[in-house]
Coordinates of C-alpha atoms in Angstrom, one line a residue:
M1 CA -2.5 28.1 -12.7
M2 CA -4.5 25.5 -14.6
D3 CA -2.6 22.1 -14.9
T4 CA -1.9 20.6 -18.3
K5 CA -4.8 18.0 -18.2
K6 CA -7.3 20.7 -17.2
Q7 CA -6.0 23.0 -20.0
T8 CA -6.3 20.2 -22.5
D9 CA -9.8 19.2 -21.4
R10 CA -10.9 22.8 -21.4
L11 CA -9.6 23.4 -25.0
S12 CA -11.2 20.2 -26.2
R13 CA -14.6 21.2 -24.6
I14 CA -14.5 24.7 -26.0
R15 CA -13.6 23.6 -29.5
Q16 CA -16.2 20.9 -29.6
N17 CA -18.9 23.4 -28.5
E18 CA -17.7 25.9 -31.1
A19 CA -17.6 23.3 -33.8
A20 CA -21.2 22.3 -33.1
S21 CA -22.5 25.9 -33.0
H22 CA -20.7 27.0 -36.1
T23 CA -21.5 23.8 -38.1
E24 CA -25.2 24.5 -37.3
V25 CA -25.0 27.9 -38.8
Y26 CA -22.8 27.0 -41.8
T27 CA -25.0 24.1 -42.9
H28 CA -28.3 25.8 -42.5
E29 CA -27.6 29.4 -43.5
K30 CA -26.7 30.8 -46.9
L31 CA -23.9 33.2 -47.4
Y32 CA -25.2 36.8 -47.9
A33 CA -28.8 35.6 -47.5
S34 CA -29.0 35.0 -43.8
D35 CA -30.1 36.7 -40.6
T36 CA -26.8 35.6 -38.9
W37 CA -23.4 37.0 -39.1
L38 CA -23.2 35.5 -42.6
K39 CA -25.6 38.2 -43.9
K40 CA -22.7 40.5 -45.2
P41 CA -19.0 41.2 -44.8
I42 CA -18.0 43.3 -41.9
K43 CA -18.1 47.1 -42.5
T44 CA -14.4 47.5 -41.7
V45 CA -13.4 45.1 -44.5
Q46 CA -15.7 47.0 -46.9
D47 CA -14.1 50.3 -45.8
I48 CA -10.5 49.2 -46.4
M49 CA -10.9 47.7 -49.8
P50 CA -10.5 51.1 -51.7
S51 CA -6.9 51.1 -50.2
F52 CA -6.0 48.4 -52.8
S53 CA -7.6 50.1 -55.9
D54 CA -4.2 50.8 -57.5
Y55 CA -2.8 47.3 -56.9
N56 CA -2.2 44.9 -59.8
E57 CA -1.8 42.0 -57.5
L58 CA -3.3 41.3 -54.1
H59 CA -2.3 38.5 -51.7
V60 CA -4.5 38.2 -48.7
L61 CA -4.6 35.9 -45.6
D62 CA -7.9 35.4 -43.9
L63 CA -7.5 33.7 -40.5
G64 CA -10.6 32.1 -39.2
C65 CA -12.2 32.5 -42.6
G66 CA -15.4 30.4 -42.0
V67 CA -17.4 30.0 -45.2
G68 CA -16.0 33.1 -46.8
R69 CA -18.1 36.0 -45.3
N70 CA -15.2 38.4 -45.9
S71 CA -12.8 36.6 -48.3
I72 CA -15.5 36.0 -50.9
Y73 CA -16.3 39.7 -50.8
I74 CA -12.7 40.7 -51.2
A75 CA -12.3 38.3 -54.1
E76 CA -15.3 39.8 -55.8
S77 CA -14.3 43.4 -55.1
F78 CA -10.7 43.2 -56.4
R79 CA -11.1 43.0 -60.1
S80 CA -8.1 45.0 -61.3
G81 CA -5.6 42.2 -61.3
T82 CA -4.4 38.9 -59.8
C83 CA -5.9 38.1 -56.4
I84 CA -5.1 35.1 -54.2
I85 CA -6.7 34.7 -50.7
D86 CA -5.3 32.1 -48.4
C87 CA -8.3 31.1 -46.2
V88 CA -7.5 29.3 -42.9
D89 CA -10.1 27.6 -40.7
I90 CA -10.0 24.8 -38.2
L91 CA -13.2 23.2 -39.4
D92 CA -13.4 20.9 -42.4
V93 CA -17.0 21.9 -43.0
A94 CA -16.1 25.6 -43.2
I95 CA -13.5 25.0 -45.9
E96 CA -15.8 22.7 -47.8
I97 CA -18.6 25.2 -47.9
L98 CA -16.1 28.0 -48.5
K99 CA -15.1 26.2 -51.8
K100 CA -18.8 25.8 -52.8
N101 CA -19.4 29.5 -52.1
A102 CA -16.3 30.5 -54.1
L103 CA -17.6 28.4 -57.0
E104 CA -21.1 29.9 -56.8
H105 CA -19.6 33.4 -56.8
N106 CA -17.2 32.6 -59.6
V107 CA -14.0 33.3 -57.6
S108 CA -12.7 29.7 -57.2
D109 CA -9.4 30.6 -58.8
R110 CA -8.9 33.3 -56.1
I111 CA -9.7 31.2 -53.0
N112 CA -7.2 28.8 -51.4
G113 CA -8.8 26.9 -48.5
I114 CA -6.6 25.6 -45.8
T115 CA -7.9 23.4 -42.9
T116 CA -5.7 23.9 -39.7
P117 CA -5.9 25.6 -36.4
I118 CA -4.7 29.3 -36.6
E119 CA -1.9 28.7 -34.1
K120 CA -0.4 26.0 -36.4
F121 CA -0.5 28.1 -39.6
A122 CA 3.0 29.5 -40.2
I123 CA 2.8 33.0 -41.8
P124 CA 5.7 33.6 -44.2
T125 CA 7.6 36.9 -43.7
A126 CA 6.6 39.9 -45.9
E127 CA 4.1 37.7 -47.9
Y128 CA 0.7 39.5 -47.7
D129 CA -0.8 42.8 -48.6
L130 CA -3.6 42.2 -46.1
I131 CA -4.0 39.9 -43.2
L132 CA -7.5 39.6 -41.8
A133 CA -8.7 38.0 -38.6
V134 CA -12.3 38.6 -37.7
S135 CA -13.4 37.1 -34.4
A136 CA -10.6 34.6 -34.8
L137 CA -7.5 35.2 -32.8
E138 CA -9.4 34.7 -29.5
H139 CA -9.8 31.1 -30.7
I140 CA -6.1 30.4 -30.6
D141 CA -5.2 27.7 -28.1
T142 CA -3.2 29.7 -25.6
K143 CA -2.4 33.3 -24.5
Q144 CA 1.2 32.9 -25.5
H145 CA 0.3 31.6 -28.9
F146 CA -2.1 34.6 -29.3
I147 CA 0.8 37.0 -28.6
D148 CA 3.1 35.1 -30.9
K149 CA 0.6 35.1 -33.7
L150 CA 0.2 38.9 -33.5
Q151 CA 3.9 39.2 -33.9
E152 CA 3.9 36.8 -36.8
I153 CA 1.2 38.7 -38.5
A154 CA 3.2 41.9 -38.2
H155 CA 6.2 40.2 -39.9
G156 CA 3.9 38.7 -42.5
I157 CA 2.8 42.0 -44.0
K158 CA 4.5 43.6 -47.0
K159 CA 5.5 47.3 -46.8
N160 CA 2.4 49.5 -47.0
G161 CA 0.2 46.5 -46.4
L162 CA -2.7 46.4 -43.9
V163 CA -3.7 44.3 -40.9
C164 CA -7.4 44.1 -39.9
R165 CA -8.3 42.6 -36.5
V166 CA -11.6 42.2 -34.8
I167 CA -11.2 40.6 -31.4
N168 CA -13.7 39.8 -28.7
S169 CA -12.5 40.7 -25.2
D170 CA -14.0 40.7 -21.6
V171 CA -16.4 37.9 -22.8
T172 CA -19.2 36.7 -20.5
E173 CA -22.0 34.2 -21.2
V174 CA -25.3 33.5 -19.5
D175 CA -28.1 31.1 -20.1
T176 CA -31.0 33.1 -21.5
E177 CA -33.6 30.9 -19.7
T178 CA -32.1 30.6 -16.2
G179 CA -29.7 33.5 -16.1
A180 CA -26.9 31.2 -14.9
S181 CA -23.4 32.1 -15.8
L182 CA -21.7 29.9 -18.4
E183 CA -18.1 29.4 -19.2
P184 CA -17.4 31.5 -22.3
N185 CA -16.5 29.3 -25.3
F186 CA -13.3 31.3 -26.1
E187 CA -9.9 29.8 -25.8
V188 CA -8.3 33.1 -25.0
N189 CA -10.5 35.6 -23.0
L190 CA -8.5 38.7 -22.2
K191 CA -9.3 42.1 -21.0
S192 CA -9.7 44.8 -23.7
D193 CA -7.0 47.0 -22.2
Q194 CA -4.6 44.0 -22.1
I195 CA -5.2 43.3 -25.8
M196 CA -4.8 46.9 -26.7
T197 CA -1.4 47.0 -24.9
Y198 CA -0.3 44.1 -27.1
L199 CA -1.5 45.7 -30.3
E200 CA -0.1 49.1 -29.5
G201 CA 3.3 47.5 -28.6
I202 CA 3.6 45.2 -31.6
F203 CA 2.3 47.7 -34.1
E204 CA 3.9 50.7 -32.5
E205 CA 5.6 52.0 -35.6
W206 CA 2.6 51.4 -37.9
S207 CA 0.1 53.9 -39.0
V208 CA -3.1 53.2 -37.1
I209 CA -6.2 53.7 -39.3
K210 CA -8.9 52.4 -36.9
E211 CA -8.8 51.6 -33.2
T212 CA -12.2 51.1 -31.4
V213 CA -13.6 49.2 -28.5
V214 CA -17.4 48.7 -28.6
A215 CA -19.6 46.8 -26.2
Q216 CA -21.8 44.2 -27.9
K217 CA -24.4 41.6 -26.9
Y218 CA -26.0 38.8 -29.0
E219 CA -27.5 35.4 -28.7
I220 CA -25.8 32.2 -29.8
P221 CA -26.8 28.4 -29.6
R222 CA -25.0 26.5 -26.9
D223 CA -25.7 22.8 -26.1
N224 CA -29.4 22.7 -27.1
R225 CA -30.0 26.1 -25.4
T226 CA -29.5 29.7 -26.1
S227 CA -26.7 31.8 -24.5
Q228 CA -26.4 35.6 -24.4
L229 CA -22.9 36.6 -25.0
S230 CA -21.5 40.0 -23.9
S231 CA -18.1 41.2 -25.0
K232 CA -16.1 44.3 -25.8
V233 CA -15.2 44.1 -29.5
I234 CA -11.9 45.5 -30.5
S235 CA -11.5 46.7 -34.1
F236 CA -7.9 47.5 -35.1
V237 CA -6.7 48.4 -38.6
A238 CA -3.1 49.5 -39.2
Q239 CA -0.8 50.1 -42.2
K240 CA 2.8 49.0 -42.3
V241 CA 4.7 52.2 -43.1
R242 CA 8.1 51.9 -44.8
N243 CA 10.2 52.5 -41.7
A244 CA 8.3 49.9 -39.6
N245 CA 9.9 46.6 -38.7

């Protein structure tokens, strides 16, 4: 088992690298006008929005919100009543640009930006109609906090509310020039079957709407070079039915 100092050093190194690569994208790419992941909201989020068409009020939590790729879309899509989206991200620059994007898209009154690591954001019980975490929970500091946050998310949803998770698993990285293996810049890098066991256990009494595991490869900037990242992407959407805890 890794000692405390090595764990602390590893966490610091990963978060510095992630901050650098994300800041590069956030400051040079425009939301919904980019060739990066900022090009559009994920399809899963687009697919679940009709579930809230009859709602008069919508309270959403977006964990690892970035600059609003999904939360701005939700705010724009829900026009039938009051909508508040609590947007959590570890990076100051992400929240700053999120607020600018919200202003540009005329949804500033619906976006509440919060700068903090996901593991430190306490989710109130039965508070949200939708809790969203897209490529975010794997950036929690420890495996135990990852599991704890899944349980916290389950308790944070109102009856009939939805959870939407997109989680990278089985992550590997290689230098595209040399082919050398690199340490994946993910705080929690679990096997897909292990994550599915956690999800299926914690959300056992829920109605599962989507549950897929898809292999994916893409290139990302790492320390003045390019890395090819391979992962198995888990998409999990479930509804809290009335008899669920």
